[in-house]
CSV table of C-alpha atoms in Angstrom, one decimal:
chain,number,residue,atom,x,y,z
A,1,MET,CA,-17.6,-6.4,1.8
A,2,GLU,CA,-21.3,-7.0,1.1
A,3,THR,CA,-22.3,-5.2,4.2
A,4,PRO,CA,-20.9,-1.8,5.2
A,5,ASP,CA,-19.3,-1.3,8.7
A,6,GLN,CA,-21.1,2.1,9.0
A,7,PRO,CA,-24.9,2.3,9.1
A,8,LEU,CA,-26.6,3.6,6.0
A,9,THR,CA,-29.3,6.2,6.2
A,10,MET,CA,-32.8,5.2,5.1
A,11,ASN,CA,-32.4,7.1,1.8
A,12,GLN,CA,-29.1,5.4,1.1
A,13,SER,CA,-30.5,1.9,1.9
A,14,ILE,CA,-33.5,2.5,-0.4
A,15,PHE,CA,-31.4,3.7,-3.3
A,16,LEU,CA,-28.9,0.9,-3.0
A,17,SER,CA,-31.6,-1.8,-2.7
A,18,GLN,CA,-33.3,-0.4,-5.8
A,19,LEU,CA,-30.0,-0.3,-7.6
A,20,ARG,CA,-29.3,-4.0,-6.6
A,21,ASN,CA,-32.8,-5.0,-7.9
A,22,GLU,CA,-32.4,-3.1,-11.1
A,23,MET,CA,-29.0,-4.5,-11.9
A,24,ASN,CA,-29.8,-8.1,-10.8
A,25,SER,CA,-26.3,-8.6,-9.3
A,26,LYS,CA,-24.5,-8.2,-6.0
A,27,ILE,CA,-22.8,-4.9,-5.1
A,28,TYR,CA,-19.8,-4.8,-2.8
A,29,PHE,CA,-18.9,-1.9,-0.5
A,30,TYR,CA,-15.3,-0.7,-0.3
A,31,GLY,CA,-13.5,2.4,0.7
A,32,SER,CA,-14.2,4.6,3.8
A,33,ILE,CA,-17.6,2.9,4.5
A,34,VAL,CA,-15.8,-0.4,5.3
A,35,ARG,CA,-12.5,1.1,6.5
A,36,GLY,CA,-13.7,3.2,9.4
A,37,ASP,CA,-13.0,6.7,8.1
A,38,TYR,CA,-16.5,7.3,6.6
A,39,ILE,CA,-17.9,10.7,7.6
A,40,PRO,CA,-21.5,11.5,6.7
A,41,SER,CA,-21.9,14.6,4.5
A,42,LEU,CA,-18.1,14.4,3.6
A,43,SER,CA,-17.6,10.9,2.3
A,44,ASP,CA,-19.3,9.2,-0.6
A,45,ILE,CA,-20.3,5.5,-0.6
A,46,ASP,CA,-18.0,3.5,-2.8
A,47,VAL,CA,-19.5,0.4,-4.4
A,48,LEU,CA,-18.1,-2.3,-6.7
A,49,TYR,CA,-20.2,-3.9,-9.4
A,50,PHE,CA,-19.0,-6.7,-11.7
A,51,ALA,CA,-20.5,-7.1,-15.1
A,52,ASP,CA,-20.4,-9.5,-18.1
A,53,ASP,CA,-20.6,-6.4,-20.3
A,54,THR,CA,-19.3,-3.3,-18.6
A,55,LYS,CA,-20.4,-0.8,-21.2
A,56,THR,CA,-24.0,-2.2,-21.4
A,57,ASP,CA,-24.3,-2.3,-17.6
A,58,CYS,CA,-22.9,1.2,-17.2
A,59,GLU,CA,-25.5,2.5,-19.7
A,60,LYS,CA,-28.3,0.6,-17.8
A,61,MET,CA,-27.1,2.0,-14.5
A,62,LEU,CA,-27.0,5.5,-15.9
A,63,ARG,CA,-30.6,5.1,-17.1
A,64,PHE,CA,-31.7,3.9,-13.7
A,65,MET,CA,-29.9,6.8,-11.9
A,66,LYS,CA,-31.3,9.4,-14.2
A,67,LYS,CA,-34.8,8.0,-13.8
A,68,ASN,CA,-34.4,8.2,-10.0
A,69,LYS,CA,-33.5,11.9,-10.0
A,70,LYS,CA,-36.1,13.4,-7.7
A,71,HIS,CA,-35.0,17.0,-8.1
A,72,GLU,CA,-32.8,19.2,-10.2
A,73,ASN,CA,-29.8,19.2,-7.7
A,74,VAL,CA,-29.1,15.5,-8.4
A,75,ARG,CA,-26.0,15.0,-10.5
A,76,VAL,CA,-25.3,11.8,-12.5
A,77,LYS,CA,-22.1,11.3,-14.4
A,78,SER,CA,-19.9,8.5,-15.7
A,79,LYS,CA,-16.2,8.1,-16.6
A,80,ARG,CA,-14.3,5.4,-18.3
A,81,PHE,CA,-11.0,4.4,-16.8
A,82,LEU,CA,-8.0,2.1,-17.1
A,83,TYR,CA,-6.6,0.3,-14.0
A,84,HIS,CA,-3.4,-1.6,-13.4
A,85,SER,CA,-1.8,-2.8,-10.1
A,86,SER,CA,1.0,-5.0,-9.1
A,87,THR,CA,-1.4,-7.8,-8.1
A,88,ILE,CA,-3.4,-7.7,-11.3
A,89,LYS,CA,-1.2,-8.3,-14.3
A,90,HIS,CA,-3.6,-6.8,-16.9
A,91,ILE,CA,-4.7,-3.3,-17.8
A,92,ILE,CA,-8.4,-3.3,-16.9
A,93,SER,CA,-10.9,-1.0,-18.5
A,94,GLY,CA,-14.0,-0.1,-16.5
A,95,TYR,CA,-16.5,2.6,-15.6
A,96,LYS,CA,-17.2,4.9,-12.7
A,97,VAL,CA,-20.8,6.0,-12.3
A,98,LYS,CA,-21.5,8.7,-9.7
A,99,TYR,CA,-24.9,9.6,-8.3
A,100,GLU,CA,-24.9,12.7,-6.1
A,101,ASP,CA,-28.1,13.7,-4.3
A,102,MET,CA,-26.7,15.8,-1.4
A,103,GLU,CA,-30.2,17.0,-0.4
A,104,ASN,CA,-31.1,13.4,0.5
A,105,ALA,CA,-27.5,12.4,1.6
A,106,VAL,CA,-27.0,9.9,-1.2
A,107,PRO,CA,-23.6,10.3,-2.7
A,108,ILE,CA,-22.8,7.0,-4.3
A,109,GLU,CA,-19.9,6.1,-6.6
A,110,VAL,CA,-20.1,2.7,-8.4
A,111,THR,CA,-17.0,1.3,-10.0
A,112,ILE,CA,-17.9,-1.3,-12.7
A,113,TYR,CA,-15.4,-4.0,-13.6
A,114,ASP,CA,-15.5,-7.1,-15.8
A,115,LYS,CA,-16.6,-10.2,-13.9
A,116,LYS,CA,-13.5,-12.0,-14.8
A,117,TYR,CA,-11.5,-9.7,-12.5
A,118,GLN,CA,-13.9,-10.0,-9.6
A,119,ASP,CA,-11.8,-12.2,-7.3
A,120,SER,CA,-8.6,-10.2,-7.9
A,121,ILE,CA,-10.4,-6.8,-7.3
A,122,LEU,CA,-12.2,-8.0,-4.2
A,123,ASP,CA,-9.0,-9.4,-2.8
A,124,GLU,CA,-7.1,-6.2,-3.5
A,125,GLN,CA,-9.8,-4.0,-2.0
A,126,GLN,CA,-9.9,-6.3,1.1
A,127,LYS,CA,-6.2,-5.7,1.6
A,128,LYS,CA,-6.7,-1.9,1.3
A,129,SER,CA,-9.6,-2.0,3.8
A,130,ASN,CA,-7.5,-3.6,6.6
A,131,ILE,CA,-5.8,-0.5,7.9
A,132,PRO,CA,-4.5,0.3,11.4
A,133,PHE,CA,-6.6,2.4,13.7
A,134,TRP,CA,-4.1,5.3,13.5
A,135,MET,CA,-4.4,5.5,9.7
A,136,ALA,CA,-8.2,5.7,9.9
A,137,TRP,CA,-7.9,8.6,12.3
A,138,MET,CA,-5.3,10.3,10.1
A,139,LEU,CA,-7.6,9.9,7.1
A,140,ILE,CA,-10.5,11.4,9.0
A,141,VAL,CA,-8.4,14.4,10.0
A,142,LEU,CA,-7.1,14.9,6.5
A,143,LYS,CA,-10.6,14.5,5.0
A,144,VAL,CA,-12.0,17.1,7.3
A,145,LEU,CA,-9.1,19.5,6.5
A,146,ALA,CA,-9.6,19.0,2.8
A,147,TYR,CA,-13.4,18.8,2.3
A,148,LYS,CA,-14.8,20.7,5.2
A,149,PHE,CA,-12.3,23.4,6.0
A,150,LYS,CA,-10.5,23.4,2.6
A,151,PHE,CA,-7.1,23.8,4.3
A,152,ILE,CA,-5.7,21.1,2.0
A,153,PRO,CA,-6.4,21.0,-1.7
A,154,LYS,CA,-8.6,18.0,-2.6
A,155,GLU,CA,-6.1,16.7,-5.1
A,156,LEU,CA,-3.3,16.8,-2.5
A,157,PHE,CA,-5.5,14.8,-0.1
A,158,LYS,CA,-6.1,12.2,-2.8
A,159,LYS,CA,-2.4,11.9,-3.4
A,160,ILE,CA,-1.6,11.5,0.3
A,161,LYS,CA,-4.3,8.9,0.6
A,162,GLU,CA,-3.0,7.0,-2.4
A,163,LYS,CA,0.5,6.9,-1.0
A,164,LEU,CA,-0.8,5.7,2.4
A,165,PHE,CA,-2.6,2.8,0.8
A,166,ILE,CA,0.4,1.8,-1.2
A,167,TYR,CA,2.5,1.9,2.0
A,168,ILE,CA,-0.1,-0.1,4.0
A,169,SER,CA,-1.2,-2.6,1.4
A,170,GLY,CA,2.0,-2.9,-0.6
A,171,ILE,CA,-0.1,-2.7,-3.8
A,172,PRO,CA,1.1,0.1,-6.1
A,173,ALA,CA,-1.6,0.9,-8.7
A,174,THR,CA,-2.3,3.2,-11.6
A,175,PHE,CA,-5.7,4.6,-12.2
A,176,VAL,CA,-6.2,6.7,-15.4
A,177,ILE,CA,-9.5,8.4,-16.3
A,178,LEU,CA,-10.1,8.5,-20.0
A,179,LYS,CA,-11.6,11.5,-21.8
A,180,GLN,CA,-15.0,10.7,-23.2
């Protein structure tokens, strides 16, 4: 999960290398970039980061991303969340940090978890990444219908995707975004 299955663009590689250097810790790819349903210009790049202090590292990452804004169309935002699954017996608090530079094709979403959950989260994401060929193709079709042609509402696409992952991985999970 440290190397994506899909090739990154030069801009994506540079940005992620700079992020790795700034944060002084490994980042792990997950989601469509390792599953096989990644579509340039429609998919973002999902990255996991594990921290000793999630709040401090979230703030550091936000400063880095804001400093790297090369033009006004770049959006940087963060959200705090709670997560629970059937394989992780605790309710975990973490952060999502999103960097969207569509002009340079760098849509990155970093999910920050406490380091003590690293093995459990990586194991869980690995199980969700091992999907059958037919499911990857179904996700591609649904993603194009939702994001490119807007035939399916984005929220419906997300719910369908969530149900598919519960079915395939057997890991029911709850993910709640907290108001900040």
